[in-house]
Short mmCIF file of C-alpha atoms in Angstrom, two decimals:
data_model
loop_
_atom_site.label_atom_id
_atom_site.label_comp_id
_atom_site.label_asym_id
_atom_site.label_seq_id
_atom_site.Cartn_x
_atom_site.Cartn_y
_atom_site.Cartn_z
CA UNK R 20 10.89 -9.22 -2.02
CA UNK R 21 10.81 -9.00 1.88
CA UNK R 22 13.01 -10.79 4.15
CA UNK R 23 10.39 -11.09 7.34
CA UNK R 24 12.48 -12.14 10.26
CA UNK R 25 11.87 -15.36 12.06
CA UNK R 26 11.33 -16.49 15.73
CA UNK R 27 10.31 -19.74 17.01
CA UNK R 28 7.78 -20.48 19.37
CA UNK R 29 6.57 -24.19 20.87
CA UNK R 30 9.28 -25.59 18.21
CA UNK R 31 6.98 -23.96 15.67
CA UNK R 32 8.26 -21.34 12.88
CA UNK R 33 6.70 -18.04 12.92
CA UNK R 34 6.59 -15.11 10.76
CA UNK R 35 6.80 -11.80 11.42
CA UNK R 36 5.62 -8.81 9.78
CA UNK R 37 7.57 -6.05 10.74
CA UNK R 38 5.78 -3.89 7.81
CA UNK R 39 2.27 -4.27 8.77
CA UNK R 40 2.45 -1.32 11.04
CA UNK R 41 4.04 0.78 8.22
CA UNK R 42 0.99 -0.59 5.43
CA UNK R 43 -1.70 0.33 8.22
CA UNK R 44 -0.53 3.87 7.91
CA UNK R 45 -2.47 3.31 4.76
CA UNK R 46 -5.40 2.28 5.41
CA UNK R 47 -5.72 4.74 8.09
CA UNK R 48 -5.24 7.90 5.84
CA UNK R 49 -7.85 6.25 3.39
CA UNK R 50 -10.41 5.74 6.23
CA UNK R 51 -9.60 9.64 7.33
CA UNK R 52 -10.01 10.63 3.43
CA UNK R 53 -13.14 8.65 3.00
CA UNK R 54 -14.58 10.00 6.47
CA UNK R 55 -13.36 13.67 5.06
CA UNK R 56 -15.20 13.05 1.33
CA UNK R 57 -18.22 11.68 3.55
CA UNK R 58 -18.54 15.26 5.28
CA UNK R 59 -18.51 16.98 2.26
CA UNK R 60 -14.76 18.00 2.73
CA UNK R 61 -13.41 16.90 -0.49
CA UNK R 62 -14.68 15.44 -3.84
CA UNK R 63 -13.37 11.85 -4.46
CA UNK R 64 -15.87 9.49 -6.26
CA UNK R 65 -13.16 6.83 -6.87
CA UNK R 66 -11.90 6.72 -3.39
CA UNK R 67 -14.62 4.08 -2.48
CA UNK R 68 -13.53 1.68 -5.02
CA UNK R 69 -9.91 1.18 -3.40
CA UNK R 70 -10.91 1.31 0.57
CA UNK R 71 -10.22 -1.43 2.79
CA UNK R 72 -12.99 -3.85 3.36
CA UNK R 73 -14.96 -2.72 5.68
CA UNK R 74 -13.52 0.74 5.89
CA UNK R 75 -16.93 1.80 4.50
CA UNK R 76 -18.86 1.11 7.56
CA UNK R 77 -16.54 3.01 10.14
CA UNK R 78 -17.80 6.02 11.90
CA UNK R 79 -17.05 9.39 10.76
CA UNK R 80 -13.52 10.89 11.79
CA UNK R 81 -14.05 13.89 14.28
CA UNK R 82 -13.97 17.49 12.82
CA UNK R 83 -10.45 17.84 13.79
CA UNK R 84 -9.24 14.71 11.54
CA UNK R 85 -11.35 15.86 8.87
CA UNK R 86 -10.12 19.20 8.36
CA UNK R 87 -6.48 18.37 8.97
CA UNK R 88 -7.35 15.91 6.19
CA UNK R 89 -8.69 18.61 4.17
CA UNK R 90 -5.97 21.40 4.05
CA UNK R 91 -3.50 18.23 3.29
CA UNK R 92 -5.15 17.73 0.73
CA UNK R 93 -6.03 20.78 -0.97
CA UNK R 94 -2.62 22.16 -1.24
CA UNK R 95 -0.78 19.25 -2.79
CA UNK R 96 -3.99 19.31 -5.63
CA UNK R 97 -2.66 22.82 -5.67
CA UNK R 98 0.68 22.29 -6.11
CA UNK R 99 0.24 19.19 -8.64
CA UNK R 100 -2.13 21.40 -10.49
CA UNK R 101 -0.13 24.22 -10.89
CA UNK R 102 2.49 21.69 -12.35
CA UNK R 103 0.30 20.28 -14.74
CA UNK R 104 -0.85 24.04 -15.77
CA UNK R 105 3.17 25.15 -16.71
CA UNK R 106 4.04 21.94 -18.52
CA UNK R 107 0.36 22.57 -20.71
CA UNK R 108 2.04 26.32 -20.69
CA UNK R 109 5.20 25.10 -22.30
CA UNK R 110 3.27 22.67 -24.66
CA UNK R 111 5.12 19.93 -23.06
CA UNK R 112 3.30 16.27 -21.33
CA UNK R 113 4.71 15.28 -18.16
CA UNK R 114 5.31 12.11 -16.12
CA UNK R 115 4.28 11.76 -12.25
CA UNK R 116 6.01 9.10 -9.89
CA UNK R 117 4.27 8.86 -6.45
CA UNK R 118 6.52 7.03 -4.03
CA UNK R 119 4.78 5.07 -1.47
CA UNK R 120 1.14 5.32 -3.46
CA UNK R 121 -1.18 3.34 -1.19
CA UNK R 122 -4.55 3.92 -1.84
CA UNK R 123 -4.23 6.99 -3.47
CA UNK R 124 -6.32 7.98 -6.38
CA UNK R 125 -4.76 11.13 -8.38
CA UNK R 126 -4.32 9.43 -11.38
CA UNK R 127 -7.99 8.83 -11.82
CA UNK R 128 -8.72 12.17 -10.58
CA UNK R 129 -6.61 13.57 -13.23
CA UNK R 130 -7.18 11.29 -16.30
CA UNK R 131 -10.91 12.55 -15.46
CA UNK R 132 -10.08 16.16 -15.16
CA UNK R 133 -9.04 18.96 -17.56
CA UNK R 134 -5.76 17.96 -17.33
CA UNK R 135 -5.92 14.45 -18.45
CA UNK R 136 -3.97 14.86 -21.74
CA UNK R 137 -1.02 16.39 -19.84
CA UNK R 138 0.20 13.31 -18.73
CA UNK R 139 2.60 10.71 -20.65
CA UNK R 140 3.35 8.53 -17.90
CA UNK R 141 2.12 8.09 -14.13
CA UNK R 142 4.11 5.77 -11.57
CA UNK R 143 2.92 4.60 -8.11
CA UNK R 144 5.23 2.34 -6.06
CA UNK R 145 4.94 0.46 -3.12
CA UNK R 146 4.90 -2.57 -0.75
CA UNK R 147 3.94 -5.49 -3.08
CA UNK R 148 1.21 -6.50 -0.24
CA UNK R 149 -0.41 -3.03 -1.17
CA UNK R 150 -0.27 -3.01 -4.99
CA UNK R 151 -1.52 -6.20 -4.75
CA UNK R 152 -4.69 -5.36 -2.93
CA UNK R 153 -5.16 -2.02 -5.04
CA UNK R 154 -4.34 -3.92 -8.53
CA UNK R 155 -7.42 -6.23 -7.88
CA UNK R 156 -8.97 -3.40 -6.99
CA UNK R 157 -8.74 -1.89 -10.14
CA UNK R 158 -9.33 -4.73 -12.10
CA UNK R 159 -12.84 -5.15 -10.11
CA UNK R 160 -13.87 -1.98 -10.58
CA UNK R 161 -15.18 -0.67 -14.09
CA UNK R 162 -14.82 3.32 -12.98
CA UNK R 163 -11.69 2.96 -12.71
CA UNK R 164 -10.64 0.48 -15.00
CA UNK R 165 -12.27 2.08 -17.80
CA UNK R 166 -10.03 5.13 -17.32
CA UNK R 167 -7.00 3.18 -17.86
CA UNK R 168 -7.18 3.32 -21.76
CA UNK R 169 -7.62 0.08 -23.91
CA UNK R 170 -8.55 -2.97 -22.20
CA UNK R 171 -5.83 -5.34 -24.88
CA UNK R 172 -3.33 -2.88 -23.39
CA UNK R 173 -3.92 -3.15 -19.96
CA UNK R 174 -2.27 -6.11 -18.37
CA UNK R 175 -1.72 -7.52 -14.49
CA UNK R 176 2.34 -7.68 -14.00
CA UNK R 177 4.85 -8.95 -11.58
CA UNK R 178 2.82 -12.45 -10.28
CA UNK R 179 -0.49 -10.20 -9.64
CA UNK R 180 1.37 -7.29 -8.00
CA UNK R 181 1.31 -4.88 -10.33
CA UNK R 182 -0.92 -3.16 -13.35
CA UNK R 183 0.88 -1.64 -16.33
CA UNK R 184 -1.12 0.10 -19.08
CA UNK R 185 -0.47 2.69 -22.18
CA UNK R 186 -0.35 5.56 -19.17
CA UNK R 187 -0.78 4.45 -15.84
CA UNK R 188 1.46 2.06 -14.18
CA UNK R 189 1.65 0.47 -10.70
CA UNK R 190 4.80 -1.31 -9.61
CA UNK R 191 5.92 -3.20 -6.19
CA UNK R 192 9.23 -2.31 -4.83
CA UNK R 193 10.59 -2.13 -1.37
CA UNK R 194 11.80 1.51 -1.23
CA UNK R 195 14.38 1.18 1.29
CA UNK R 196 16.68 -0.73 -0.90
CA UNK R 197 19.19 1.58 -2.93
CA UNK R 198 17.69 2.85 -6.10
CA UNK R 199 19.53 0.22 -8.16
CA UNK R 200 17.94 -2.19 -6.51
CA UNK R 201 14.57 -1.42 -6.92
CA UNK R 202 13.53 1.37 -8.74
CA UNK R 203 16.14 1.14 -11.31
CA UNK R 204 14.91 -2.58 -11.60
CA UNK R 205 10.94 -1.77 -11.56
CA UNK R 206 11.32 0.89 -13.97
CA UNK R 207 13.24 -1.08 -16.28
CA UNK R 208 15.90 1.85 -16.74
CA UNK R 209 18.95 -0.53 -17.37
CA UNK R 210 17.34 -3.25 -19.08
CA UNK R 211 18.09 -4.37 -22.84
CA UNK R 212 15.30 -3.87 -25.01
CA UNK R 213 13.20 -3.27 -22.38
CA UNK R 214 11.12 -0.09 -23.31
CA UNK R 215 11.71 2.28 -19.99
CA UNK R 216 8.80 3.56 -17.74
CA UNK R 217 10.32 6.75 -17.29
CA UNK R 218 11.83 8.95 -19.97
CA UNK R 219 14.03 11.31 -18.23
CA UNK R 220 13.77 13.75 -21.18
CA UNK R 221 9.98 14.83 -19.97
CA UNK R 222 9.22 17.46 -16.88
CA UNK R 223 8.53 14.73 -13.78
CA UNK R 224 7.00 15.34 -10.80
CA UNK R 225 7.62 13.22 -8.21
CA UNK R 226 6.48 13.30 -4.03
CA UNK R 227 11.90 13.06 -4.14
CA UNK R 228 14.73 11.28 -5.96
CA UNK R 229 16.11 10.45 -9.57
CA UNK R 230 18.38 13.63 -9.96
CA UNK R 231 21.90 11.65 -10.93
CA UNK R 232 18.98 9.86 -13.39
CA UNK R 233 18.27 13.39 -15.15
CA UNK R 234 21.81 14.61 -15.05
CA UNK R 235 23.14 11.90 -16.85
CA UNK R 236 20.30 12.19 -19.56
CA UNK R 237 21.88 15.19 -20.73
CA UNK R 238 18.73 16.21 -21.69
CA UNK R 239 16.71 19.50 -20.93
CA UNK R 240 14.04 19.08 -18.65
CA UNK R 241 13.12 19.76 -15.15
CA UNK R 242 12.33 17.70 -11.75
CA UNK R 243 9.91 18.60 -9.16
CA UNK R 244 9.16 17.20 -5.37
CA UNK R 245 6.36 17.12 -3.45
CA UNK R 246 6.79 15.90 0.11
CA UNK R 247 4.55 15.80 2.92
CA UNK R 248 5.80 15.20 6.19
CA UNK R 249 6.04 16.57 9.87
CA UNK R 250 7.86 19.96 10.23
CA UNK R 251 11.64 19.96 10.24
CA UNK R 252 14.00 19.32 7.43
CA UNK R 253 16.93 18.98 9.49
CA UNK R 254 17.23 14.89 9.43
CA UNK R 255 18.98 12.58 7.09
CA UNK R 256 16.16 12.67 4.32
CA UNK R 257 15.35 16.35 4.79
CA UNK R 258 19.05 17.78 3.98
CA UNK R 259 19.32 15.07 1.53
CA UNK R 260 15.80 16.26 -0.22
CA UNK R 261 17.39 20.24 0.30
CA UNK R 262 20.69 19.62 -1.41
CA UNK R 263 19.09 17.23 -4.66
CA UNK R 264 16.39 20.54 -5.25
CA UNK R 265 16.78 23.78 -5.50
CA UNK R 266 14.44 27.03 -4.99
CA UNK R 267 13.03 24.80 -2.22
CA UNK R 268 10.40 26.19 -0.11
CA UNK R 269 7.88 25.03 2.72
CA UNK R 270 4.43 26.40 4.19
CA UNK R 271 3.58 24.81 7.51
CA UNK R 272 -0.26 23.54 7.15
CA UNK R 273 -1.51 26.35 9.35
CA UNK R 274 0.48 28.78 7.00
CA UNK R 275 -1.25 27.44 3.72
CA UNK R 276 -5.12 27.01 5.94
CA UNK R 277 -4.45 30.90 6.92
CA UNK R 278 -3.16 32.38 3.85
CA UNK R 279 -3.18 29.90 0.85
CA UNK R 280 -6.63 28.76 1.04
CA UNK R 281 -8.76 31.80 0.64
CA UNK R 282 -12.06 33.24 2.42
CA UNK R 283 -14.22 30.72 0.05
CA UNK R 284 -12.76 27.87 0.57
CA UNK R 285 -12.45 28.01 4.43
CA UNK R 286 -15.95 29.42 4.81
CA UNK R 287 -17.58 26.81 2.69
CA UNK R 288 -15.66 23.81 5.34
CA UNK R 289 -16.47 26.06 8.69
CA UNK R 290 -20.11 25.44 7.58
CA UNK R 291 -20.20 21.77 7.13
CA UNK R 292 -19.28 20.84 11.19
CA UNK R 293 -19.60 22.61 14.64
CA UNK R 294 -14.99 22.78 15.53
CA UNK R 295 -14.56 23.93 18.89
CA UNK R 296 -10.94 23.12 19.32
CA UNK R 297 -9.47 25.80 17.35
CA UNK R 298 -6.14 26.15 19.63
CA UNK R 299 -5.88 22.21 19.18
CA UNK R 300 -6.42 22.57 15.15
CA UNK R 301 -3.57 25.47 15.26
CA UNK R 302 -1.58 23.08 16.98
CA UNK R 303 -1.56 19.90 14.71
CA UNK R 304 -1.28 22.17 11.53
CA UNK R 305 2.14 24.30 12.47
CA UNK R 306 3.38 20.77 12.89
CA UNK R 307 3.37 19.63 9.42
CA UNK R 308 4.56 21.10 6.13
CA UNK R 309 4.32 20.74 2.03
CA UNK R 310 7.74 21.16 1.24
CA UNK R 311 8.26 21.71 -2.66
CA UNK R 312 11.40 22.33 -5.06
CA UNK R 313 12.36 21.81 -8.53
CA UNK R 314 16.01 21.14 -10.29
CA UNK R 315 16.23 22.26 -14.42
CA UNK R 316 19.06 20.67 -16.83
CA UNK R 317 20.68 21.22 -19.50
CA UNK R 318 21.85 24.32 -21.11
CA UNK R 319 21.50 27.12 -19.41
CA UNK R 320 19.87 28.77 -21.89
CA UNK R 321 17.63 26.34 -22.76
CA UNK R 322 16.48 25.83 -19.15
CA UNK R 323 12.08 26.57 -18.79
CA UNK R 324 11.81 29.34 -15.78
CA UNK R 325 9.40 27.58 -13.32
CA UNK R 326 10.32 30.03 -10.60
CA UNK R 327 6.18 30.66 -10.99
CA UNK R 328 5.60 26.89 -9.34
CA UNK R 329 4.49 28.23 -5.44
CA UNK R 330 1.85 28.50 -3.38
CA UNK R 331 0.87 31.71 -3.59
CA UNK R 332 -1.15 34.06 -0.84
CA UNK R 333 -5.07 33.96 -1.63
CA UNK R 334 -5.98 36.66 -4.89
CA UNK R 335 -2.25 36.78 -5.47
CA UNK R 336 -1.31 35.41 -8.93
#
C-alpha cells in the first residue's frame, strides 16, 4: 500500500521506511500504558496480550509518564462512556471507528463491560505493518479472541492484515490518502454487493471525518469526535475538525485532572507513587487537550438533543 522511497548505496538497492518513526509512536504509548496499568494507574487485563515483544520486561515509566498517561486516559473512557450511556438512553446501538488504532484495546474493554450490547459495529484502522502485528495477536490469544463472537465468523482478511468478525473489525489503510482512496475502499462503502462496514444510519463515534458520508445518507442520526492531540486548534486539521462539528468544546488535561476527575479519583493515584515535580506535571498537562463535538442530521425535528455529551465538573450531573 506504501510507496517507501529508494536510495542506493555500494550499487545496492535500499529501502527506506519513512513510517517507522510514526508506528514507534505506538509502541511507545503501549509501553507508557502498560508501565501505567503496572502501577496500579489503570485497569487493562488485555493490554498484555497486544504489547510489543519484549515491552513486558522494560522498566517502569517515571511518575510523571504515568500519570500523564492516566488523566489521558480516564477522560476519553469518560467521554466514550457517556456516548455509549445516551445511545442505550435513546434505545439505539452505535458504531465506533478509531482512526490510527495501534495497540489499543477499547473494544475488548467494552465487549467485556456493561456496555457491550451497545455496539453494532467497531472499526480500527491503520498502517498495514500494525494490523498485521495486532491481528496475529488476536488470533494467538484466547482472551481476546474469545470476545470476538463465533469462531466460523471470525476470519483473517486482506493477505493477513486484517480481522473482520460479526462486530469487531480491523482494517489496513494508509490514512493520508483522500478518503476515497482508502477508507471508502476498506469500508467497502461503494462496492456492489458488498455488505458495508459502516451504516451511516446508526449514532458513530469516531476519534474525526465521514460528515459528507452522513449528509448524503439522508438519514437521522448523529456523529461524534474524539481527538487527542497537543493544545491548539488553529492548524490545517484543527479548523478543518471545528468547521465538520459543531457544539465543539476542549478541556486542556490539567483542566479535566483539576476539575473533571474528582477528589476520589486523584487521591486514590497520589497514593500509589511519591511526584515531586508538580510545576513540571502542570506543565505537560495545559499542553494537551480532549477536544470533542458532535454533528445531528436529518429533520430538524427529528434530530436526538445530545447537548448532555460533556465533561462535566466533579458531582455535577
Amino acid at each position: 500500500m506504501y510507496a517507501l522511497p529508494q536510495r542506493f548505496a555500494g550499487g545496492l538497492e535500499e529501502r527506506v521506511d519513512t513510517d517507522a518513526a510514526i508506528r514507534q509512536t505506538d509502541t511507545d504509548a503501549a509501553v507508557a500504558r502498560f508501565s501505567a496499568v503496572q502501577k496500579g494507574y489503570l485497569y487493562d487485563p488485555y493490554l498484555k496480550h497486544l504489547l510489543p515483544r519484549g515491552a513486558q520486561f522494560q522498566p517502569p515509566r517515571p511518575p510523571l509518564i504515568n500519570v500523564g498517561t492516566h488523566v489521558r486516559s480516564h477522560g476519553i473512557d469518560k467521554l466514550v462512556d457517556k456516548w455509549l450511556a445516551l445511545c442505550e438512553r435513546d434505545e439505539k446501538r452505535c458504531q465506533i471507528v478509531s482512526l490510527g488504532a495501534g495497540s489499543d484495546t477499547r473494544f475488548w474493554r467494552i465487549a467485556s463491560g456493561s456496555h457491550r450490547g451497545t455496539i453494532s459495529s467497531y472499526i480500527e484502522l491503520d498502517f498495514p505493518e500494525n494490523t498485521t502485528k495486532k491481528a496475529i495477536a488476536i488470533r494467538r490469544s484466547k482472551p481476546l479472541y474469545e470476545l470476538l463472537g463465533s469462531p466460523q465468523d471470525t476470519y483473517i482478511t486482506h493477505g493477513g492484515s486484517g480481522l473482520t468478525s460479526p462486530i469487531y473489525h480491523l482494517l489496513p489503510a494508509d490514512l493520508r490518502l483522500p478518503p476515497a482512496e482508502s477508507l471508502a475502499i476498506m469500508l467497502q462503502l461503494n462496492t456492489p454487493g458488498a455488505a458495508p462496514l459502516l451504516d451511516p444510519s446508526v449514532p458513530t463515534l469516531l476519534p474525526t471525518w465521514f460528515v459528507d458520508l452522513f449528509e448524503q445518507s439522508g438519514q437521522s442520526t448523529i456523529l461524534g469526535g474524539i481527538v487527542y492531540e497537543m493544545f491548539g486548534l488553529t492548524d490545517a486539521f484543527g479548523k478543518v475538525m471545528l468547521s465538520n462539528l459543531k457544539h465543539s468544546r476542549a478541556l486542556t488535561l490539567r483542566e479535566y485532572r483539576g476539575n473533571v476527575m474528582g477528589p476520589p479519583e486523584l487521591e486514590r493515584v497520589m497514593e500509589l507513587e511519591m511526584l515531586d515535580e508538580m510545576e513540571e506535571l502542570e506543565l505537560v498537562l495545559r499542553h494537551y487537550a480532549f477536544t470533542w463535538g458532535y454533528r445531528t442530521f436529518g429533520p430538524e425535528e427529528q434530530r436526538l438533543d445530545w447537548s448532555v455529551w460533556r465533561l462535566r465538573p466533579f458531582g455535577v450531573e
